[in-house]
mmCIF file of C-alpha atoms in Angstrom:
data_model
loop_
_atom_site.group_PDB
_atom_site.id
_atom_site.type_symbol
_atom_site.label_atom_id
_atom_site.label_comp_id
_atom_site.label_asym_id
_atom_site.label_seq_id
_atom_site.Cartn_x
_atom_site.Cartn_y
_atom_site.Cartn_z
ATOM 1 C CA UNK A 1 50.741 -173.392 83.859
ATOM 2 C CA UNK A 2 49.610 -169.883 82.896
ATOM 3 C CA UNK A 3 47.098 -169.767 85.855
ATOM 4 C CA UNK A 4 49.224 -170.560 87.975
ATOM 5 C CA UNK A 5 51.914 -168.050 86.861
ATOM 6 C CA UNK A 6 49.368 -165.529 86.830
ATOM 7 C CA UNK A 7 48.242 -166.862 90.551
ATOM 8 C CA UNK A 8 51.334 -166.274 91.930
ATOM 9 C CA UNK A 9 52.243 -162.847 90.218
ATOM 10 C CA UNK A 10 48.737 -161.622 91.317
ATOM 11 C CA UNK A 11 49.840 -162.631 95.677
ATOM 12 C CA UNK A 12 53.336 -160.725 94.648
ATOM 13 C CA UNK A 13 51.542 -157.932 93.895
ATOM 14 C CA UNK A 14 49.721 -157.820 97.050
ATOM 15 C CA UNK A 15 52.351 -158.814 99.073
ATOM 16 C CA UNK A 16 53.929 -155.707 97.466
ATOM 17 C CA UNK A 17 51.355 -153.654 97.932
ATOM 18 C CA UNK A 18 51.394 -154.874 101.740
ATOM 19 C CA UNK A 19 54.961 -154.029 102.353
ATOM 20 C CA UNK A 20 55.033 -150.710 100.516
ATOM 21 C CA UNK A 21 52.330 -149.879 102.866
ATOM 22 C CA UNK A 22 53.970 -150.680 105.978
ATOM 23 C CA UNK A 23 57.374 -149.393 104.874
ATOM 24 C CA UNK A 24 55.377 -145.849 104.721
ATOM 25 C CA UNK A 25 53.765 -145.681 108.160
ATOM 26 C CA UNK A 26 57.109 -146.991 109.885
ATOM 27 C CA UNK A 27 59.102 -144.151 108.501
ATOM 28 C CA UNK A 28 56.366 -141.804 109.748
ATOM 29 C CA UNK A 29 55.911 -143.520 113.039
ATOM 30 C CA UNK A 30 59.923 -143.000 113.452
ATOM 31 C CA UNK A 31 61.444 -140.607 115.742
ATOM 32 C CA UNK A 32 62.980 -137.237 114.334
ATOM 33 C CA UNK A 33 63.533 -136.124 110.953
ATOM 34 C CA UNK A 34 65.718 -136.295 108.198
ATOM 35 C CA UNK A 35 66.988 -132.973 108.598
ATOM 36 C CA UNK A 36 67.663 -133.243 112.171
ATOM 37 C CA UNK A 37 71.608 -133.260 111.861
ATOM 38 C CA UNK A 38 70.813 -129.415 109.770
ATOM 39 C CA UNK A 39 69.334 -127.867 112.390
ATOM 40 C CA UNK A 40 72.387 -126.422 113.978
ATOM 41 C CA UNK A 41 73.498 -124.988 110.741
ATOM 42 C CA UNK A 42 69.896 -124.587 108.304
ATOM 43 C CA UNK A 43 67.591 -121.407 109.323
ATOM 44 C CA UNK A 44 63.912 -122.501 110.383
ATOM 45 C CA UNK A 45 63.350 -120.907 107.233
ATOM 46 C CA UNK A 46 65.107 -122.947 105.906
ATOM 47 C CA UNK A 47 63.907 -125.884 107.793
ATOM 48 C CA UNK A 48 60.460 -125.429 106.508
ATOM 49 C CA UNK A 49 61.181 -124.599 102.688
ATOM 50 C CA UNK A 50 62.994 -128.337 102.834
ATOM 51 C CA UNK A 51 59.878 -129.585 104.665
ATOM 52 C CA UNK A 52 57.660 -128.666 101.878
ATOM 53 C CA UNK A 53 60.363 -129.014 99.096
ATOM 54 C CA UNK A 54 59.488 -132.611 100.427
ATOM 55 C CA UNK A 55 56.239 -132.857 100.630
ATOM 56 C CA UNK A 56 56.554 -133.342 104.464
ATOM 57 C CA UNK A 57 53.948 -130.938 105.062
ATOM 58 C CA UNK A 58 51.219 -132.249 103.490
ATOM 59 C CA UNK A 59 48.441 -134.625 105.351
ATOM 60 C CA UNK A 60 49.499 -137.945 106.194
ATOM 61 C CA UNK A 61 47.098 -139.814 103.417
ATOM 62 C CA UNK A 62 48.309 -137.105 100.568
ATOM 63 C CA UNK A 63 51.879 -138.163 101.188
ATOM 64 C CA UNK A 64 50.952 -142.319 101.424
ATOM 65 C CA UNK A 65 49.030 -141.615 97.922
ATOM 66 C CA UNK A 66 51.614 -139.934 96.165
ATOM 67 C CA UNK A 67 54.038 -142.231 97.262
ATOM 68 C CA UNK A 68 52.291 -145.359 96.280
ATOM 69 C CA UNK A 69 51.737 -143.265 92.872
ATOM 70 C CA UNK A 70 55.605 -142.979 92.650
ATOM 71 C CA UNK A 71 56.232 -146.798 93.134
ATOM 72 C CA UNK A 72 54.014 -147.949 90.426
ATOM 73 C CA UNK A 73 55.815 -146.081 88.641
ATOM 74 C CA UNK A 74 58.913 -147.452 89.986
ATOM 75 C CA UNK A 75 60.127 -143.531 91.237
ATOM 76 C CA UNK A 76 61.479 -143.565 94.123
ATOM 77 C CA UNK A 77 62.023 -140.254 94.800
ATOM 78 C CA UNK A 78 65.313 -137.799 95.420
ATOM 79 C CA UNK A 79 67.543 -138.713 98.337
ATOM 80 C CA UNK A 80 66.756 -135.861 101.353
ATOM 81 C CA UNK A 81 70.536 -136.605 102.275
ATOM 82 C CA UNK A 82 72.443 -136.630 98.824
ATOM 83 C CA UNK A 83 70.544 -133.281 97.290
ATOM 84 C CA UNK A 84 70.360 -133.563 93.479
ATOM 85 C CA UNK A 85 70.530 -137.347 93.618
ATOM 86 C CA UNK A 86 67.549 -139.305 92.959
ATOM 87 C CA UNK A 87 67.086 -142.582 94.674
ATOM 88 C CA UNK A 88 66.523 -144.353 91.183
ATOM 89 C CA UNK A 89 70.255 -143.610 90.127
ATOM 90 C CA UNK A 90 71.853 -144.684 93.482
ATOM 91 C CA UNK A 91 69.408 -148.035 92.868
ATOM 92 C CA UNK A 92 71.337 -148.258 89.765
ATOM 93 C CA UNK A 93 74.618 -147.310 90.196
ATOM 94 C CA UNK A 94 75.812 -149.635 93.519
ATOM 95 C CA UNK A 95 73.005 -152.866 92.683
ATOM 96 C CA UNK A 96 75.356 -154.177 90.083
ATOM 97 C CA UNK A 97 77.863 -154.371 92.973
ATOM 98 C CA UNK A 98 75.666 -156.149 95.189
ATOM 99 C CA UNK A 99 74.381 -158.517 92.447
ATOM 100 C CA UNK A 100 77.510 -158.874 92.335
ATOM 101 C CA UNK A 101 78.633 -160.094 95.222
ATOM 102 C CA UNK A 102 75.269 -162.244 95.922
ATOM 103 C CA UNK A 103 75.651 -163.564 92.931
ATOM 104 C CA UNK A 104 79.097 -165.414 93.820
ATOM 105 C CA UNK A 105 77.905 -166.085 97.205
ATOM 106 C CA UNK A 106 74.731 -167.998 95.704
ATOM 107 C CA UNK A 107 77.274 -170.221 93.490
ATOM 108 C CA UNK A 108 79.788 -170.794 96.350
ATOM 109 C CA UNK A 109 77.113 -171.758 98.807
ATOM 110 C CA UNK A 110 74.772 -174.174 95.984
ATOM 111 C CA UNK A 111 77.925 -175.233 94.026
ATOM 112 C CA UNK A 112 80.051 -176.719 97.275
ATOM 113 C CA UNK A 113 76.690 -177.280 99.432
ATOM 114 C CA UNK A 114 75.689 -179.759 96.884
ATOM 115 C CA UNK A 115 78.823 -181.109 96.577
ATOM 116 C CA UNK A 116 79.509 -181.738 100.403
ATOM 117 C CA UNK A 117 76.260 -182.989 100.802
ATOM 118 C CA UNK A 118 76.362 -185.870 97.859
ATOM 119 C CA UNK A 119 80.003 -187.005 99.214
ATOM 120 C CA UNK A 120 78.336 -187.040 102.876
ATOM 121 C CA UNK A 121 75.607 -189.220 101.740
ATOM 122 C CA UNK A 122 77.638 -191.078 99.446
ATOM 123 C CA UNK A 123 80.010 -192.269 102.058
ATOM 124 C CA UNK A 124 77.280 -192.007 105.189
ATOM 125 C CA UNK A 125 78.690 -193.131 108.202
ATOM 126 C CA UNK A 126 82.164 -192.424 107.041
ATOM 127 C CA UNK A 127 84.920 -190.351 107.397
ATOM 128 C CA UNK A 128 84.145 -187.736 104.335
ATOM 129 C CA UNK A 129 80.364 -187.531 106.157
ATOM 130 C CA UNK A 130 81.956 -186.648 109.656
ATOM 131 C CA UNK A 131 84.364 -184.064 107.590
ATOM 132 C CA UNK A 132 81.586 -182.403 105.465
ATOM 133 C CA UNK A 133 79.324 -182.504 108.191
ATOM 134 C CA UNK A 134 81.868 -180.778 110.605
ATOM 135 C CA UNK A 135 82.254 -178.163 107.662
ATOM 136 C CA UNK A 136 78.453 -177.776 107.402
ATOM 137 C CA UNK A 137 77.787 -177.057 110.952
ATOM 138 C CA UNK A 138 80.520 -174.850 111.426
ATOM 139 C CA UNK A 139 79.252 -172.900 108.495
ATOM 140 C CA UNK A 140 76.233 -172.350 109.942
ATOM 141 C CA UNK A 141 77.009 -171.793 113.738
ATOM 142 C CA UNK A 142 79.602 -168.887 113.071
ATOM 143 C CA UNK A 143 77.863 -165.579 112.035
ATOM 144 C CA UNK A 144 78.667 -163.956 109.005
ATOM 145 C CA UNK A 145 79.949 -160.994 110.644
ATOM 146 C CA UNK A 146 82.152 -162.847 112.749
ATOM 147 C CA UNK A 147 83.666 -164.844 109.915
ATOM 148 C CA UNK A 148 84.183 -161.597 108.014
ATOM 149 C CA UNK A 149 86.402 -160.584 110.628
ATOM 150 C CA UNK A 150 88.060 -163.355 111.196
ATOM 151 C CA UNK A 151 89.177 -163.795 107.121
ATOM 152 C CA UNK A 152 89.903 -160.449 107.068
ATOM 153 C CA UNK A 153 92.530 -160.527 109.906
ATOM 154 C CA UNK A 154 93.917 -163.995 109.089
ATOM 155 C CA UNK A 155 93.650 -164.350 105.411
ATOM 156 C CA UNK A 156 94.210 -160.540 104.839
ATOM 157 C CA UNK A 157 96.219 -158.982 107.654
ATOM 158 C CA UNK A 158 98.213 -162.342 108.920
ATOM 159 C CA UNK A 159 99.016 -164.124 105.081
ATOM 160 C CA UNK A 160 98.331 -161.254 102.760
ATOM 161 C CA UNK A 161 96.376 -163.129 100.214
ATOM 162 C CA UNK A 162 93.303 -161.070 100.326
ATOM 163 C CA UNK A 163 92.457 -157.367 100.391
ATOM 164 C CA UNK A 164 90.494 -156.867 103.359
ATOM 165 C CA UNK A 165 88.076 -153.755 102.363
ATOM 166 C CA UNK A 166 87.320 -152.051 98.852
ATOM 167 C CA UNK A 167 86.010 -153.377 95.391
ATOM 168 C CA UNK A 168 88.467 -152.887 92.648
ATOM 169 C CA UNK A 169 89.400 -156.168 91.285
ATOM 170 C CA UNK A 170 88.189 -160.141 91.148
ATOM 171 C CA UNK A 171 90.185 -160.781 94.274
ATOM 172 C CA UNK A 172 88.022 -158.004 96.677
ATOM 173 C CA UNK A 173 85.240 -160.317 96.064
ATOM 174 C CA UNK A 174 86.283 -163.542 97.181
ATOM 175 C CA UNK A 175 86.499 -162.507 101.234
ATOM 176 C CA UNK A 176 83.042 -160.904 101.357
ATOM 177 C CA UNK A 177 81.796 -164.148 99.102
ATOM 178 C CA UNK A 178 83.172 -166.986 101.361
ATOM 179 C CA UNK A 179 81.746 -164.846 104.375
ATOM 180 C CA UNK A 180 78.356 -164.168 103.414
ATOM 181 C CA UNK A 181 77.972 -167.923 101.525
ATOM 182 C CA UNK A 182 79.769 -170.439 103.706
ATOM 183 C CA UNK A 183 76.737 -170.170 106.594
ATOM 184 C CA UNK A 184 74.070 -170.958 103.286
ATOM 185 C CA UNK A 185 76.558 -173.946 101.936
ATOM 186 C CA UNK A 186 76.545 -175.508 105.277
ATOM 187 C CA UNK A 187 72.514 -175.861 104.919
ATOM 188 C CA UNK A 188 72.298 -176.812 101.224
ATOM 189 C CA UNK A 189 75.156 -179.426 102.486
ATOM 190 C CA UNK A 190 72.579 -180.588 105.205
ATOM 191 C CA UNK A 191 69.343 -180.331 102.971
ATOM 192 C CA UNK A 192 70.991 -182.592 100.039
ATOM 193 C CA UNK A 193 72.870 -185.302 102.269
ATOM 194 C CA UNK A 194 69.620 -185.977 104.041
ATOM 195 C CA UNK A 195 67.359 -185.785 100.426
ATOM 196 C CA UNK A 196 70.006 -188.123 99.108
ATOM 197 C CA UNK A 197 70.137 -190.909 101.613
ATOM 198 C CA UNK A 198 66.206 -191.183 101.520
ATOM 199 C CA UNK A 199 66.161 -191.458 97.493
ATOM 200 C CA UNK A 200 69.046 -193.955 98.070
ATOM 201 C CA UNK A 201 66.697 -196.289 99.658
ATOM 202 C CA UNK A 202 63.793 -195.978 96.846
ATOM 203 C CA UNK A 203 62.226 -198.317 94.849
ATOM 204 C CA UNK A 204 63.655 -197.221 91.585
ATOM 205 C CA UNK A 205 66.996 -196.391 92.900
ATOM 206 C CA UNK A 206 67.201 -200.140 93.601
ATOM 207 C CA UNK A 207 65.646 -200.997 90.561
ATOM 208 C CA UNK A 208 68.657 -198.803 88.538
ATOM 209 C CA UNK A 209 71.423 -200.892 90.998
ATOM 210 C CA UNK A 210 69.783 -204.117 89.726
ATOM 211 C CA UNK A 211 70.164 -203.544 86.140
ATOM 212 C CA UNK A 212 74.053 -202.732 87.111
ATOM 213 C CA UNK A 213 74.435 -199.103 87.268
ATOM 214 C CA UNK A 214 77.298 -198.013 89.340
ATOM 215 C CA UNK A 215 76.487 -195.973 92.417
ATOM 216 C CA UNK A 216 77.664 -192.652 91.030
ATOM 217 C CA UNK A 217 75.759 -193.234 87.706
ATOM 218 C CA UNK A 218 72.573 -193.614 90.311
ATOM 219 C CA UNK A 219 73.226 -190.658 91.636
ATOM 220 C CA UNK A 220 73.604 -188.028 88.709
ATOM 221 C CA UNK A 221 71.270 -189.694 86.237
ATOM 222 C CA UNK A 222 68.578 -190.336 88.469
ATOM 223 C CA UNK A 223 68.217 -189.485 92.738
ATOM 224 C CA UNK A 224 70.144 -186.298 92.253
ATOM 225 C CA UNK A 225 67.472 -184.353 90.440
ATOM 226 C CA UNK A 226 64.901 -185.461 93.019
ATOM 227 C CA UNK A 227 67.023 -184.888 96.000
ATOM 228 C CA UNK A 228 67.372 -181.416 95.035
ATOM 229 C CA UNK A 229 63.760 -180.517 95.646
ATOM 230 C CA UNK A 230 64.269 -178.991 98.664
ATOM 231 C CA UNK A 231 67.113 -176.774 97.564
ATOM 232 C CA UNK A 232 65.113 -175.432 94.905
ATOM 233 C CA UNK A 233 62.362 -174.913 97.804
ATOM 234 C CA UNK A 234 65.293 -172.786 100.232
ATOM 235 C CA UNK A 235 66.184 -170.636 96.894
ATOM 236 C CA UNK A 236 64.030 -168.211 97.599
ATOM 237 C CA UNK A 237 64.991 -167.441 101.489
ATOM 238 C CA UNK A 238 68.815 -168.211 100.211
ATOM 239 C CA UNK A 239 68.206 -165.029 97.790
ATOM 240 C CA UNK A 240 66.374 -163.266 100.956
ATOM 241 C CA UNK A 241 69.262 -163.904 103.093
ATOM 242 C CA UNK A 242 72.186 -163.564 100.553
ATOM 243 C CA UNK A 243 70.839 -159.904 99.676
ATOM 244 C CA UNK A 244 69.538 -158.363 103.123
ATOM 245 C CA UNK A 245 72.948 -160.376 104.418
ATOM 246 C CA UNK A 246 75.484 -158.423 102.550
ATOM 247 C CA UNK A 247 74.010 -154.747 104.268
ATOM 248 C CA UNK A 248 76.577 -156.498 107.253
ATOM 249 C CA UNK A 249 79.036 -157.528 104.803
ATOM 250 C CA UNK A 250 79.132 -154.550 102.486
ATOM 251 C CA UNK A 251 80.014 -152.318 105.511
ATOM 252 C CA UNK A 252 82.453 -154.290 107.006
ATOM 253 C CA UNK A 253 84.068 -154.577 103.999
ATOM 254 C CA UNK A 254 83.323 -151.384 102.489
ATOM 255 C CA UNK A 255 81.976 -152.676 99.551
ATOM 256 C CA UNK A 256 80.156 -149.659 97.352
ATOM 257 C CA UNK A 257 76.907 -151.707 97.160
ATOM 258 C CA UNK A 258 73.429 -151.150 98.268
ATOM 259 C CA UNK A 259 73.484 -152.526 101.291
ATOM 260 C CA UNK A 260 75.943 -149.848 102.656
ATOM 261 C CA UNK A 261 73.749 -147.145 101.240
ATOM 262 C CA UNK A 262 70.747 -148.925 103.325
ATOM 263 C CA UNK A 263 72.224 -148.757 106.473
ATOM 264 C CA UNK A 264 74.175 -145.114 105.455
ATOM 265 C CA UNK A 265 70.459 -143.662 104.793
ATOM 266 C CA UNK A 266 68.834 -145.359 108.062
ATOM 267 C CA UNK A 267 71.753 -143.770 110.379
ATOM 268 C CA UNK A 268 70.656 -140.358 108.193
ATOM 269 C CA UNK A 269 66.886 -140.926 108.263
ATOM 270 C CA UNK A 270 66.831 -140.593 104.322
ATOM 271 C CA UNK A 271 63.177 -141.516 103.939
ATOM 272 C CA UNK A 272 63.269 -141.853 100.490
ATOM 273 C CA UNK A 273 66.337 -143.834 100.210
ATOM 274 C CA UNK A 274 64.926 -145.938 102.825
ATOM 275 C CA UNK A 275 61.653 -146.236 101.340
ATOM 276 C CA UNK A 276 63.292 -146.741 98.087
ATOM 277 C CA UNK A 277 65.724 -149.448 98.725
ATOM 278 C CA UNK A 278 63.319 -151.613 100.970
ATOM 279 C CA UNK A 279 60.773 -151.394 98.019
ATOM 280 C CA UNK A 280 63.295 -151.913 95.354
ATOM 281 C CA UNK A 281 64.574 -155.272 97.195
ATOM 282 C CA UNK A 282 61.181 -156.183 98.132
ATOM 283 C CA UNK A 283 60.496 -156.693 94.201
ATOM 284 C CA UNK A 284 63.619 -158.542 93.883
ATOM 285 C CA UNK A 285 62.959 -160.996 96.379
ATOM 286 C CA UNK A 286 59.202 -161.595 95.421
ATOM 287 C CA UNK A 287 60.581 -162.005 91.321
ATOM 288 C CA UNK A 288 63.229 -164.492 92.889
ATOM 289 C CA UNK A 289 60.321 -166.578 94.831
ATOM 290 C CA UNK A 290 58.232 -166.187 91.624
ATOM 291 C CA UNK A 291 60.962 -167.577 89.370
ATOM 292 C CA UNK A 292 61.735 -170.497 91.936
ATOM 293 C CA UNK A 293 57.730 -171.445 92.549
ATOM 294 C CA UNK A 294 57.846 -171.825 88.393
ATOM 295 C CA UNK A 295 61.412 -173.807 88.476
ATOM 296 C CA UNK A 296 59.873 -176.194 91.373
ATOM 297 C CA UNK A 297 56.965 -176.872 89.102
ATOM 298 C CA UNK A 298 58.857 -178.090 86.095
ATOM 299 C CA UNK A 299 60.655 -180.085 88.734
ATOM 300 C CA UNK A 300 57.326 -181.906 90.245
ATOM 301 C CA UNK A 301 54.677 -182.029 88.021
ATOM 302 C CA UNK A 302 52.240 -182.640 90.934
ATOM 303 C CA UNK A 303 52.211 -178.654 92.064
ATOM 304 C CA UNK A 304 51.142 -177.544 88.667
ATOM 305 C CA UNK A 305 48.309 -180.031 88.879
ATOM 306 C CA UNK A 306 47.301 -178.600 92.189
ATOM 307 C CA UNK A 307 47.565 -174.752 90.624
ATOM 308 C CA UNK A 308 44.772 -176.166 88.066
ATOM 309 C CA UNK A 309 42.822 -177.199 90.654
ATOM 310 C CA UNK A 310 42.657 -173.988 92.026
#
C-alpha cells in the first residue's frame, strides 16, 4: 500500500511539475502585458520601473527558474493588478468560498445521483426509472450557465425564494449549488442505475435472495458498495469539473470566490494571479485524484495487488 501511495504521489509531482511549466510559457507566449490598461495614464518611466519591479525584464529562463523556485515554495507571488496584495492571501481569503460552494455541489450531485440511480434500477422498466432518468438527462443536457439563469429569473426574480447574486447567508448558496451540481447528479444517476442492474443479476446477489433477504436489504448490505465503483472512479473529474465549473457560476452569481478572481485576473493579464491560481488548483485536483486512487483501493483489493506488482 505504501508503494503504491508513494507511486502515485511521485506522477503528481510530475504532472505538477508539467503543468507549472506550461502555465509559464503560455503567459509569456500571450499577447500584451499586464500593464497595458496603464499606459495611458503611467510614464514609460514608469512603465519600465514596474517592468523590473517584476522581474519582467530579466531573460526568459531567469524568470521560469525563479518562478518554479517560488512554487515549491508554494509563493505565488504579488498580484501586478491589486498592488500590495500577494497572490497567497487572495488564495486564502475567497477559496473557503469556493470550497464552499463545491463542496455542497459535490453532496447534492453524489447524495441525489445515488439516490435516483438505485430507485431507477430498483424499479427498471418502470415509471420511477422513466422519471429519474428524464431528471438525469435533463441534468446533463442543459449547461450550467444556462440553468443558472434560468433559477435565477424563475426561482429568484418570478417566486422570490432565492437571492439571485451575492454570498451572505445559507440561502445564497443553494442557487449556485443546484446549478453547478444538477448536470454531475444526472451522471452519478446514470453511472449507479447501470452498476446496479448488472450486480442485480450476480451470482451472490442471487445467492443473498435465496437465503430470503428482501430486495432492499440486497441492495444496501451487499450490491450497493460494489455498484459504486465507478462513482468513486468519476470523483476525481467530478472535483475537476465542480471547481474549474464554478469560475462560470461564481460570476454569474457574483459569488466572492476564486473562480471570479480567475477570470477577473485573465481579463487584466495578472500573470501572477493567473499563474498562481492555475497552480494552486492544479494541486487541489491532483490531492483529490490522489485521495480517490487510495479510496478505490480499499474498495477493490485487486488494484493494490497490481501497485505491488509494479
Amino acid at each position: 500500500m505504501a508503494k503504491y501511495i508513494l507511486k502515485r504521489v511521485g506522477h503528481s509531482l510530475l504532472s505538477l511539475f508539467v503543468i507549472v511549466t506550461v502555465t509559464f510559457f503560455l503567459m509569456r507566449l500571450a499577447p500584451g502585458n499586464p500593464f497595458a490598461a496603464e499606459q495611458q495614464v503611467v510614464t514609460p518611466q514608469i512603465q519600465e520601473q514596474l517592468n523590473e519591479a517584476y522581474g519582467l525584464n530579466d531573460p526568459w529562463y531567469e524568470q521560469y527558474f525563479t518562478y518554479v523556485k517560488n512554487v515549491a515554495t508554494l509563493d505565488f507571488g504579488e498580484s501586478m493588478k491589486y498592488r500590495g496584495r500577494s497572490t497567497n492571501d487572495m488564495i486564502a481569503e475567497s477559496f473557503p468560498v469556493s470550497v464552499t460552494l463545491g463542496a455542497s455541489s459535490l453532496l447534492f450531485a453524489i447524495g441525489f445521483g445515488v439516490l435516483l440511480g438505485v430507485l431507477s434500477a430498483m424499479y427498471h422498466n418502470k415509471a420511477g426509472d422513466y422519471i429519474a432518468t428524464i431528471v438525469a438527462v435533463l441534468g446533463i443536457s442543459i449547461p450550467s450557465f444556462v440553468l443558472a439563469g434560468l433559477m435565477q429569473y424563475q426561482l429568484g426574480l418570478q417566486l422570490g425564494w432565492f437571492p439571485i447574486s451575492g454570498w451572505k447567508s445559507n440561502m445564497h448558496v443553494i442557487l449556485p449549488s443546484l446549478a453547478l451540481g444538477l448536470g454531475y447528479m444526472g451522471n452519478i444517476a446514470k453511472m449507479t442505475r447501470s452498476s446496479l442492474l448488472e450486480q442485480n443479476t450476480s451470482e451472490y446477489v442471487k445467492l443473498a435472495k435465496a437465503k430470503g433477504l428482501k430486495k432492499w436489504g440486497v441492495v444496501f448490505k451487499h450490491s450497493l458498495k460494489n455498484a459504486l465503483l465507478p462513482v468513486v472512479t468519476y470523483l476525481g473529474p467530478l472535483t475537476a469539473g465542480i471547481l474549474t465549473g464554478s469560475f462560470v457560476i461564481e460570476n454569474i452569481f457574483a459569488i466572492p470566490g476564486l473562480g471570479r478572481h480567475f477570470v477577473q485576473s485573465i481579463n487584466n493579464r495578472d500573470y501572477t494571479l493567473i499563474m498562481g491560481i492555475t497552480v494552486f488548483f492544479a494541486i487541489v485536483l491532483l490531492v483529490a485524484v490522489l485521495i480517490v486512487d487510495i479510496l478505490y483501493v480499499f474498495l477493490d483489493p485487486r488494484i493494490q495487488l497490481e501497485g505491488d506488482d509494479n
